[in-house]
Amino acid sequence: MKQRTILIFFTISVSLIVWGQVPPGLNCEANFTYQQDPSNYLIVNFVSTSTGDITDYWWDFGDGSSSGGENPSHAFPFEGEFTVCLTVSNNGINPCLDSICKTVVVHPIISYDLGGLLFAGMFPINNPVSTGDTGFAYLYRFEPAGLIPVDTVMFDTLGYFWFSGIEEGKYFLKAGLKETSLRFTQYLPAYHVDDLFWFDSDTIFLDYDIYNAGIYMIHGMPISPGEGHIHGTLLIEQSTGSPIPLKRGQVVLADVDGDPYLCDYTDDSGEFLFDKIPPGEYQIFGEYPGSYSQRLDVILDSNNNSIDNLSLVIYSEIPGIYIDEGSAPVSVQIFPNPTDRLLNIQLTVEHPKQITVQFYNYTGQVVLSSVLQMPAGQFHEVLNIQDLPLGIYLISFRGTNENWHVIKKLLKN
């Protein structure tokens, strides 16, 4: 079992570049993503990722057409480059107005193949002889809004999986064994190349055919049979309301250091069960692409060898970081995202403010912190983050002694 101890010591210099004063923004920020329709490359599906208290959307597609929908699809008349603008607004008690324009390139979709071997130890499953295993592979596309499921394949022949017709972009790849496999209890699923969690794994940038994207599953530590069991429900956080049960979610049983023994998948009611396990101290946590899990500490002993009705929660963001972007009196944009070295941060404030900027890693630890004294207007700041380890970060912008908070998600590659 691979163990990692990472101590991070680094210094990051920050340079502030003032581009000049502009009219300040209010409580909404326009932004959007788009993707060509696989069935017809002239059709582009737009999704507003705007934030704030928004009541009205107006799209100008740059070809003489427009739309008032939040997430429209538009058929362009021919291939080429179009300047698409989105304007969001609220004309109510708390009025706001913001616009953004992007160049949308409409062209025949170029696709690639992605494949590789699933390893159990030194050898792929069922290769060179049958091991009685069936594998699965999940492909997720990285978008600023999160990890988007793209495709799933099941395979057994020589341990090789293959996706075809995949668009250029950044992807996360996960593979493991189906529950009917002979070695299901010995190996846990992994992300490319050999990581239990998505935020530790290597991203794949697909701009050519890749046929050797191998994945090495996690070999679970041996565990003796016993009379104990741990039962509970895996829940996933909702944007509104209480968490709901997550069916077919992965739950991991580990030792106190987080080294895994085995995993279970929840049923249609979100319930999981680790049965016939010995007394001891355990950790229980979930694994869900693009999200973060609670960790529960559990002790089984001679006085209490059965624990039931645990509730384990999967969060869309790092637990403990409160997000209230809609009421923030500041507009924040970060680009490019992903980035490997320089990160541009554009801030717009209506009145002079002191803003604390903090980078959180996936465990919720602050790995970089800075305090900015901001006069009114728009400013552009450039951060050199090349010393940050690869991974997903949340960047927190918080007003000093003010009740607002903006979070941006960043992929460092």
Short mmCIF file of C-alpha atoms in Angstrom, two decimals:
data_model
loop_
_atom_site.label_atom_id
_atom_site.label_comp_id
_atom_site.label_asym_id
_atom_site.label_seq_id
_atom_site.Cartn_x
_atom_site.Cartn_y
_atom_site.Cartn_z
CA MET A 1 0.00 0.00 0.00
CA LYS A 2 1.49 3.29 -1.06
CA GLN A 3 1.88 5.80 1.78
CA ARG A 4 2.55 9.49 1.35
CA THR A 5 3.79 12.11 3.74
CA ILE A 6 3.96 15.53 2.14
CA LEU A 7 5.44 18.58 3.84
CA ILE A 8 4.94 21.72 1.79
CA PHE A 9 7.26 24.68 2.27
CA PHE A 10 7.23 27.34 -0.39
CA THR A 11 7.18 31.05 -0.99
CA ILE A 12 4.98 32.60 -3.62
CA SER A 13 5.54 36.14 -4.76
CA VAL A 14 2.50 38.22 -5.64
CA SER A 15 2.58 41.08 -8.09
CA LEU A 16 -0.31 43.55 -8.34
CA ILE A 17 -0.97 45.16 -11.70
CA VAL A 18 -3.44 48.05 -11.80
CA TRP A 19 -5.27 48.35 -15.09
CA GLY A 20 -7.32 51.33 -14.09
CA GLN A 21 -10.62 52.31 -12.55
CA VAL A 22 -13.89 51.08 -14.07
CA PRO A 23 -17.49 51.25 -12.87
CA PRO A 24 -17.84 48.77 -9.98
CA GLY A 25 -19.82 45.55 -10.25
CA LEU A 26 -22.74 44.59 -8.03
CA ASN A 27 -24.17 41.31 -6.81
CA CYS A 28 -24.17 39.22 -10.00
CA GLU A 29 -21.44 37.90 -12.25
CA ALA A 30 -22.02 36.59 -15.77
CA ASN A 31 -20.27 33.48 -17.00
CA PHE A 32 -21.05 30.44 -19.11
CA THR A 33 -19.71 27.22 -20.56
CA TYR A 34 -20.61 25.60 -23.85
CA GLN A 35 -20.21 22.34 -25.73
CA GLN A 36 -20.95 21.28 -29.27
CA ASP A 37 -23.68 18.70 -29.71
CA PRO A 38 -22.17 15.33 -30.71
CA SER A 39 -25.05 14.67 -33.11
CA ASN A 40 -24.63 17.96 -35.02
CA TYR A 41 -21.53 20.10 -34.62
CA LEU A 42 -23.42 23.26 -35.68
CA ILE A 43 -25.58 22.97 -32.55
CA VAL A 44 -23.95 24.37 -29.42
CA ASN A 45 -25.37 23.80 -25.93
CA PHE A 46 -24.82 26.75 -23.59
CA VAL A 47 -24.94 26.57 -19.79
CA SER A 48 -24.97 29.68 -17.62
CA THR A 49 -22.58 29.40 -14.67
CA SER A 50 -23.41 32.93 -13.57
CA THR A 51 -23.63 33.69 -9.87
CA GLY A 52 -25.76 36.05 -7.83
CA ASP A 53 -29.43 36.94 -7.53
CA ILE A 54 -30.32 36.74 -11.24
CA THR A 55 -33.79 36.97 -12.76
CA ASP A 56 -33.09 37.68 -16.44
CA TYR A 57 -30.75 36.18 -19.04
CA TRP A 58 -30.05 37.55 -22.52
CA TRP A 59 -27.85 35.76 -25.05
CA ASP A 60 -26.48 37.32 -28.24
CA PHE A 61 -25.08 34.50 -30.40
CA GLY A 62 -23.19 36.77 -32.79
CA ASP A 63 -25.05 35.59 -35.88
CA GLY A 64 -28.10 37.83 -35.58
CA SER A 65 -29.93 35.44 -33.22
CA SER A 66 -30.64 35.77 -29.51
CA SER A 67 -32.32 33.98 -26.62
CA GLY A 68 -33.78 34.80 -23.23
CA GLY A 69 -33.33 31.33 -21.74
CA GLU A 70 -30.96 30.41 -18.95
CA ASN A 71 -29.38 27.40 -20.69
CA PRO A 72 -30.22 27.57 -24.40
CA SER A 73 -29.11 25.44 -27.34
CA HIS A 74 -28.40 27.26 -30.59
CA ALA A 75 -27.90 26.06 -34.16
CA PHE A 76 -25.35 28.24 -35.95
CA PRO A 77 -25.88 28.73 -39.70
CA PHE A 78 -22.34 27.70 -40.67
CA GLU A 79 -18.99 26.86 -39.12
CA GLY A 80 -16.65 29.63 -38.02
CA GLU A 81 -15.93 31.92 -35.08
CA PHE A 82 -18.77 33.75 -33.32
CA THR A 83 -18.67 36.25 -30.47
CA VAL A 84 -21.31 35.07 -28.00
CA CYS A 85 -22.34 37.43 -25.20
CA LEU A 86 -24.40 36.71 -22.08
CA THR A 87 -25.98 39.51 -20.07
CA VAL A 88 -27.50 38.73 -16.67
CA SER A 89 -29.55 41.12 -14.59
CA ASN A 90 -32.00 41.68 -11.79
CA ASN A 91 -34.26 44.71 -11.92
CA GLY A 92 -35.80 44.12 -8.51
CA ILE A 93 -35.04 45.47 -5.05
CA ASN A 94 -31.35 44.53 -5.37
CA PRO A 95 -30.61 45.41 -9.00
CA CYS A 96 -27.53 44.09 -10.76
CA LEU A 97 -26.21 43.88 -14.31
CA ASP A 98 -23.21 42.08 -15.78
CA SER A 99 -22.10 40.81 -19.20
CA ILE A 100 -19.45 38.51 -20.59
CA CYS A 101 -18.43 37.71 -24.17
CA LYS A 102 -16.52 34.69 -25.44
CA THR A 103 -15.32 33.58 -28.86
CA VAL A 104 -17.07 30.32 -29.74
CA VAL A 105 -15.40 28.30 -32.48
CA VAL A 106 -17.89 26.14 -34.38
CA HIS A 107 -16.18 23.42 -36.40
CA PRO A 108 -16.45 19.69 -37.04
CA ILE A 109 -15.76 17.86 -33.80
CA ILE A 110 -12.34 16.22 -33.64
CA SER A 111 -12.36 13.16 -31.41
CA TYR A 112 -9.75 10.78 -30.04
CA ASP A 113 -9.43 7.31 -28.56
CA LEU A 114 -8.44 6.60 -24.96
CA GLY A 115 -7.53 3.17 -23.68
CA GLY A 116 -5.34 1.26 -21.26
CA LEU A 117 -4.86 -1.80 -19.06
CA LEU A 118 -6.31 -2.39 -15.59
CA PHE A 119 -3.64 -3.89 -13.33
CA ALA A 120 -4.09 -6.06 -10.23
CA GLY A 121 -0.56 -6.10 -8.88
CA MET A 122 2.05 -6.55 -11.60
CA PHE A 123 -0.29 -8.04 -14.20
CA PRO A 124 -3.47 -6.86 -15.94
CA ILE A 125 -6.67 -8.68 -15.05
CA ASN A 126 -7.32 -11.79 -17.18
CA ASN A 127 -3.91 -11.39 -18.78
CA PRO A 128 -2.16 -13.64 -19.77
CA VAL A 129 -4.69 -16.11 -18.26
CA SER A 130 -8.21 -15.64 -16.93
CA THR A 131 -8.42 -14.41 -13.32
CA GLY A 132 -12.22 -14.49 -13.20
CA ASP A 133 -12.51 -10.71 -13.05
CA THR A 134 -14.66 -8.17 -14.88
CA GLY A 135 -13.59 -4.55 -14.89
CA PHE A 136 -15.30 -1.20 -15.21
CA ALA A 137 -13.86 2.13 -16.32
CA TYR A 138 -15.44 5.56 -15.79
CA LEU A 139 -14.40 8.67 -17.72
CA TYR A 140 -15.04 12.18 -16.36
CA ARG A 141 -14.40 15.48 -18.10
CA PHE A 142 -13.01 18.33 -16.01
CA GLU A 143 -15.06 21.51 -16.20
CA PRO A 144 -14.89 24.56 -13.90
CA ALA A 145 -18.30 23.53 -12.55
CA GLY A 146 -17.02 20.06 -11.59
CA LEU A 147 -16.38 16.59 -13.00
CA ILE A 148 -18.86 15.67 -15.74
CA PRO A 149 -19.50 11.94 -16.46
CA VAL A 150 -18.70 11.15 -20.10
CA ASP A 151 -18.80 7.38 -20.58
CA THR A 152 -18.65 3.98 -18.86
CA VAL A 153 -17.27 0.70 -20.22
CA MET A 154 -17.30 -2.86 -18.86
CA PHE A 155 -14.54 -5.21 -20.00
CA ASP A 156 -12.81 -8.52 -19.31
CA THR A 157 -10.73 -9.46 -22.37
CA LEU A 158 -7.03 -9.20 -21.47
CA GLY A 159 -7.81 -6.42 -18.97
CA TYR A 160 -8.00 -3.73 -21.66
CA PHE A 161 -10.54 -0.87 -21.67
CA TRP A 162 -11.18 1.56 -24.49
CA PHE A 163 -13.18 4.75 -25.05
CA SER A 164 -13.70 6.08 -28.58
CA GLY A 165 -14.91 9.39 -30.00
CA ILE A 166 -13.78 11.51 -27.02
CA GLU A 167 -13.42 15.27 -27.51
CA GLU A 168 -10.22 17.12 -26.71
CA GLY A 169 -10.00 18.18 -23.09
CA LYS A 170 -8.91 17.31 -19.55
CA TYR A 171 -10.22 14.06 -18.08
CA PHE A 172 -10.19 11.97 -14.93
CA LEU A 173 -10.15 8.19 -15.41
CA LYS A 174 -11.25 5.62 -12.80
CA ALA A 175 -11.33 1.82 -13.06
CA GLY A 176 -11.92 -1.16 -10.79
CA LEU A 177 -13.56 -4.57 -10.44
CA LYS A 178 -17.24 -5.41 -10.53
CA GLU A 179 -18.66 -7.05 -7.42
CA THR A 180 -19.00 -10.38 -9.25
CA SER A 181 -15.22 -10.56 -9.78
CA LEU A 182 -13.24 -13.23 -7.93
CA ARG A 183 -10.79 -10.67 -6.52
CA PHE A 184 -13.31 -7.94 -5.71
CA THR A 185 -12.49 -8.02 -1.97
CA GLN A 186 -8.73 -7.84 -2.61
CA TYR A 187 -8.50 -4.75 -4.83
CA LEU A 188 -10.07 -1.31 -4.63
CA PRO A 189 -10.78 0.92 -7.65
CA ALA A 190 -8.19 3.55 -8.53
CA TYR A 191 -7.84 6.69 -10.58
CA HIS A 192 -5.12 7.06 -13.20
CA VAL A 193 -2.42 6.09 -12.41
CA ASP A 194 -2.72 4.50 -8.93
CA ASP A 195 -4.65 6.79 -6.58
CA LEU A 196 -7.66 6.06 -4.39
CA PHE A 197 -8.99 9.64 -4.61
CA TRP A 198 -9.73 11.77 -7.66
CA PHE A 199 -7.99 14.82 -6.16
CA ASP A 200 -4.69 12.89 -5.89
CA SER A 201 -4.79 11.46 -9.39
CA ASP A 202 -3.14 12.49 -12.64
CA THR A 203 -5.36 14.29 -15.12
CA ILE A 204 -5.24 13.22 -18.75
CA PHE A 205 -5.11 15.95 -21.39
CA LEU A 206 -6.52 14.35 -24.51
CA ASP A 207 -5.37 16.00 -27.74
CA TYR A 208 -4.20 12.81 -29.45
CA ASP A 209 -5.01 9.08 -29.29
CA ILE A 210 -3.82 7.46 -26.05
CA TYR A 211 -3.72 3.67 -25.75
CA ASN A 212 -1.53 3.18 -22.66
CA ALA A 213 -3.46 4.98 -19.89
CA GLY A 214 -2.91 2.18 -17.40
CA ILE A 215 -4.51 2.04 -13.95
CA TYR A 216 -3.07 0.11 -10.99
CA MET A 217 -5.75 -0.83 -8.47
CA ILE A 218 -5.21 -0.38 -4.73
CA HIS A 219 -4.38 -3.67 -3.00
CA GLY A 220 -6.44 -3.77 0.18
CA MET A 221 -4.71 -4.70 3.42
CA PRO A 222 -5.55 -8.19 4.71
CA ILE A 223 -8.27 -8.30 7.35
CA SER A 224 -9.08 -11.27 9.61
CA PRO A 225 -12.63 -12.61 9.85
CA GLY A 226 -14.63 -11.60 12.90
CA GLU A 227 -18.12 -11.24 14.33
CA GLY A 228 -18.54 -7.48 14.00
CA HIS A 229 -20.30 -5.35 11.45
CA ILE A 230 -20.64 -1.68 10.51
CA HIS A 231 -23.82 -0.51 8.81
CA GLY A 232 -24.89 2.91 7.64
CA THR A 233 -26.21 5.17 4.90
CA LEU A 234 -24.18 7.22 2.44
CA LEU A 235 -25.73 10.65 1.85
CA ILE A 236 -24.90 13.32 -0.70
CA GLU A 237 -25.28 17.03 -0.04
CA GLN A 238 -27.89 18.99 -2.01
CA SER A 239 -27.76 22.65 -3.01
CA THR A 240 -31.06 23.08 -1.15
CA GLY A 241 -32.58 20.92 1.56
CA SER A 242 -31.15 17.99 3.46
CA PRO A 243 -28.67 15.42 2.08
CA ILE A 244 -30.26 12.47 0.28
CA PRO A 245 -29.17 8.79 0.05
CA LEU A 246 -26.63 8.04 -2.69
CA LYS A 247 -27.17 4.73 -4.45
CA ARG A 248 -24.23 2.81 -5.93
CA GLY A 249 -21.82 5.02 -4.01
CA GLN A 250 -18.42 3.73 -2.93
CA VAL A 251 -17.65 3.43 0.80
CA VAL A 252 -14.18 2.50 2.06
CA LEU A 253 -13.23 0.67 5.27
CA ALA A 254 -9.72 1.69 6.40
CA ASP A 255 -7.43 1.58 9.41
CA VAL A 256 -6.80 4.61 11.63
CA ASP A 257 -4.12 5.85 9.21
CA GLY A 258 -6.53 5.78 6.27
CA ASP A 259 -4.98 2.73 4.60
CA PRO A 260 -7.89 0.77 3.08
CA TYR A 261 -8.98 -2.79 3.74
CA LEU A 262 -11.87 -3.07 1.30
CA CYS A 263 -14.82 -1.19 -0.15
CA ASP A 264 -18.56 -1.64 -0.47
CA TYR A 265 -21.14 -0.14 -2.81
CA THR A 266 -24.42 1.18 -1.49
CA ASP A 267 -27.76 -0.31 -2.49
CA ASP A 268 -30.71 1.59 -3.94
CA SER A 269 -31.44 3.03 -0.48
CA GLY A 270 -27.88 4.30 -0.04
CA GLU A 271 -27.08 1.68 2.63
CA PHE A 272 -23.69 0.00 3.05
CA LEU A 273 -22.51 -2.92 5.22
CA PHE A 274 -19.11 -4.23 6.30
CA ASP A 275 -19.88 -7.62 7.80
CA LYS A 276 -17.87 -10.27 9.69
CA ILE A 277 -14.99 -7.96 10.58
CA PRO A 278 -12.79 -8.21 13.71
CA PRO A 279 -12.61 -5.79 16.67
CA GLY A 280 -10.47 -2.73 16.08
CA GLU A 281 -10.34 0.95 15.25
CA TYR A 282 -11.53 1.91 11.79
CA GLN A 283 -12.11 4.85 9.50
CA ILE A 284 -15.13 4.96 7.20
CA PHE A 285 -15.24 7.36 4.25
CA GLY A 286 -16.86 7.69 0.86
CA GLU A 287 -15.37 8.29 -2.58
CA TYR A 288 -17.32 10.20 -5.20
CA PRO A 289 -15.77 11.94 -8.24
CA GLY A 290 -15.51 15.70 -7.83
CA SER A 291 -16.73 15.65 -4.22
CA TYR A 292 -15.35 15.35 -0.69
CA SER A 293 -16.28 12.89 2.02
CA GLN A 294 -16.75 13.02 5.73
CA ARG A 295 -14.51 10.61 7.67
CA LEU A 296 -16.01 8.67 10.56
CA ASP A 297 -13.94 7.06 13.33
CA VAL A 298 -15.43 3.77 14.50
CA ILE A 299 -14.35 1.39 17.30
CA LEU A 300 -15.49 -2.23 17.55
CA ASP A 301 -14.68 -4.13 20.74
CA SER A 302 -16.00 -6.98 22.88
CA ASN A 303 -18.62 -4.71 24.43
CA ASN A 304 -19.84 -3.28 21.14
CA ASN A 305 -19.08 -5.30 18.04
CA SER A 306 -21.97 -4.00 15.94
CA ILE A 307 -22.63 -0.43 14.83
CA ASP A 308 -25.76 0.46 12.88
CA ASN A 309 -27.39 3.47 11.31
CA LEU A 310 -24.28 5.55 10.66
CA SER A 311 -24.73 8.59 8.44
CA LEU A 312 -21.82 9.37 6.12
CA VAL A 313 -22.06 12.56 4.05
CA ILE A 314 -20.50 13.41 0.67
CA TYR A 315 -20.03 17.16 0.15
CA SER A 316 -19.82 19.09 -3.11
CA GLU A 317 -17.16 21.32 -1.57
CA ILE A 318 -14.54 20.83 1.14
CA PRO A 319 -16.46 20.41 4.44
CA GLY A 320 -16.32 23.40 6.74
CA ILE A 321 -15.90 26.03 4.02
CA TYR A 322 -19.04 28.17 3.84
CA ILE A 323 -19.99 29.59 0.45
CA ASP A 324 -22.26 32.60 0.02
CA GLU A 325 -21.24 34.07 -3.31
CA GLY A 326 -24.59 35.61 -4.19
CA SER A 327 -24.46 38.29 -1.49
CA ALA A 328 -20.81 39.23 -1.99
CA PRO A 329 -20.10 42.90 -2.86
CA VAL A 330 -17.20 41.80 -5.06
CA SER A 331 -16.82 40.26 -8.50
CA VAL A 332 -14.04 37.68 -8.88
CA GLN A 333 -12.76 35.95 -12.00
CA ILE A 334 -9.78 33.58 -12.23
CA PHE A 335 -8.06 32.48 -15.45
CA PRO A 336 -6.69 30.40 -17.04
CA ASN A 337 -8.22 27.40 -15.34
CA PRO A 338 -6.53 24.89 -15.32
CA THR A 339 -3.07 26.45 -15.06
CA ASP A 340 0.42 25.18 -14.31
CA ARG A 341 2.18 28.42 -13.33
CA LEU A 342 0.52 31.84 -13.61
CA LEU A 343 -2.98 32.53 -12.29
CA ASN A 344 -4.78 35.77 -13.14
CA ILE A 345 -7.25 37.10 -10.57
CA GLN A 346 -9.57 39.93 -11.57
CA LEU A 347 -11.44 41.65 -8.74
CA THR A 348 -14.07 44.36 -8.88
CA VAL A 349 -15.24 46.12 -5.70
CA GLU A 350 -17.69 48.97 -5.24
CA HIS A 351 -16.01 50.43 -2.16
CA PRO A 352 -12.48 50.13 -0.69
CA LYS A 353 -12.10 46.82 1.13
CA GLN A 354 -9.60 44.56 2.82
CA ILE A 355 -9.85 41.08 1.30
CA THR A 356 -8.27 37.89 2.65
CA VAL A 357 -7.35 35.37 -0.07
CA GLN A 358 -6.71 31.76 0.98
CA PHE A 359 -5.93 28.58 -0.99
CA TYR A 360 -7.38 25.36 0.48
CA ASN A 361 -6.26 21.87 -0.51
CA TYR A 362 -8.65 18.89 -0.54
CA THR A 363 -8.25 18.25 3.20
CA GLY A 364 -9.35 21.79 4.06
CA GLN A 365 -5.85 22.98 4.98
CA VAL A 366 -4.79 26.51 4.06
CA VAL A 367 -1.65 26.25 1.91
CA LEU A 368 -1.43 29.90 0.85
CA SER A 369 -2.82 33.09 2.40
CA SER A 370 -2.63 36.76 1.48
CA VAL A 371 -4.37 39.99 2.53
CA LEU A 372 -5.18 42.57 -0.14
CA GLN A 373 -6.00 46.24 0.43
CA MET A 374 -8.41 47.05 -2.40
CA PRO A 375 -9.54 50.54 -3.43
CA ALA A 376 -12.81 50.83 -5.34
CA GLY A 377 -12.77 49.68 -8.95
CA GLN A 378 -11.33 46.82 -10.96
CA PHE A 379 -7.85 45.39 -10.56
CA HIS A 380 -5.87 42.56 -12.08
CA GLU A 381 -3.53 40.45 -9.98
CA VAL A 382 -1.09 37.78 -11.20
CA LEU A 383 -0.06 34.90 -8.92
CA ASN A 384 2.85 32.58 -9.63
CA ILE A 385 1.64 29.21 -8.26
CA GLN A 386 4.16 26.89 -9.91
CA ASP A 387 5.37 25.72 -6.46
CA LEU A 388 1.92 24.42 -5.51
CA PRO A 389 1.57 20.61 -5.81
CA LEU A 390 -0.70 19.32 -8.56
CA GLY A 391 -4.34 19.02 -7.58
CA ILE A 392 -7.68 20.71 -6.97
CA TYR A 393 -7.79 23.87 -4.83
CA LEU A 394 -10.52 26.10 -3.52
CA ILE A 395 -9.61 29.79 -3.47
CA SER A 396 -11.45 31.74 -0.79
CA PHE A 397 -12.05 35.50 -1.00
CA ARG A 398 -13.42 36.88 2.26
CA GLY A 399 -14.07 40.44 3.36
CA THR A 400 -12.37 41.33 6.64
CA ASN A 401 -15.03 41.89 9.32
CA GLU A 402 -17.74 41.46 6.67
CA ASN A 403 -20.29 38.68 6.25
CA TRP A 404 -19.55 37.59 2.69
CA HIS A 405 -17.44 34.90 1.10
CA VAL A 406 -16.60 33.93 -2.51
CA ILE A 407 -15.13 30.55 -3.48
CA LYS A 408 -13.49 29.66 -6.79
CA LYS A 409 -12.31 26.17 -7.77
CA LEU A 410 -8.89 25.79 -9.45
CA LEU A 411 -7.13 22.85 -11.08
CA LYS A 412 -3.32 23.09 -10.79
CA ASN A 413 -1.75 20.87 -13.46
#
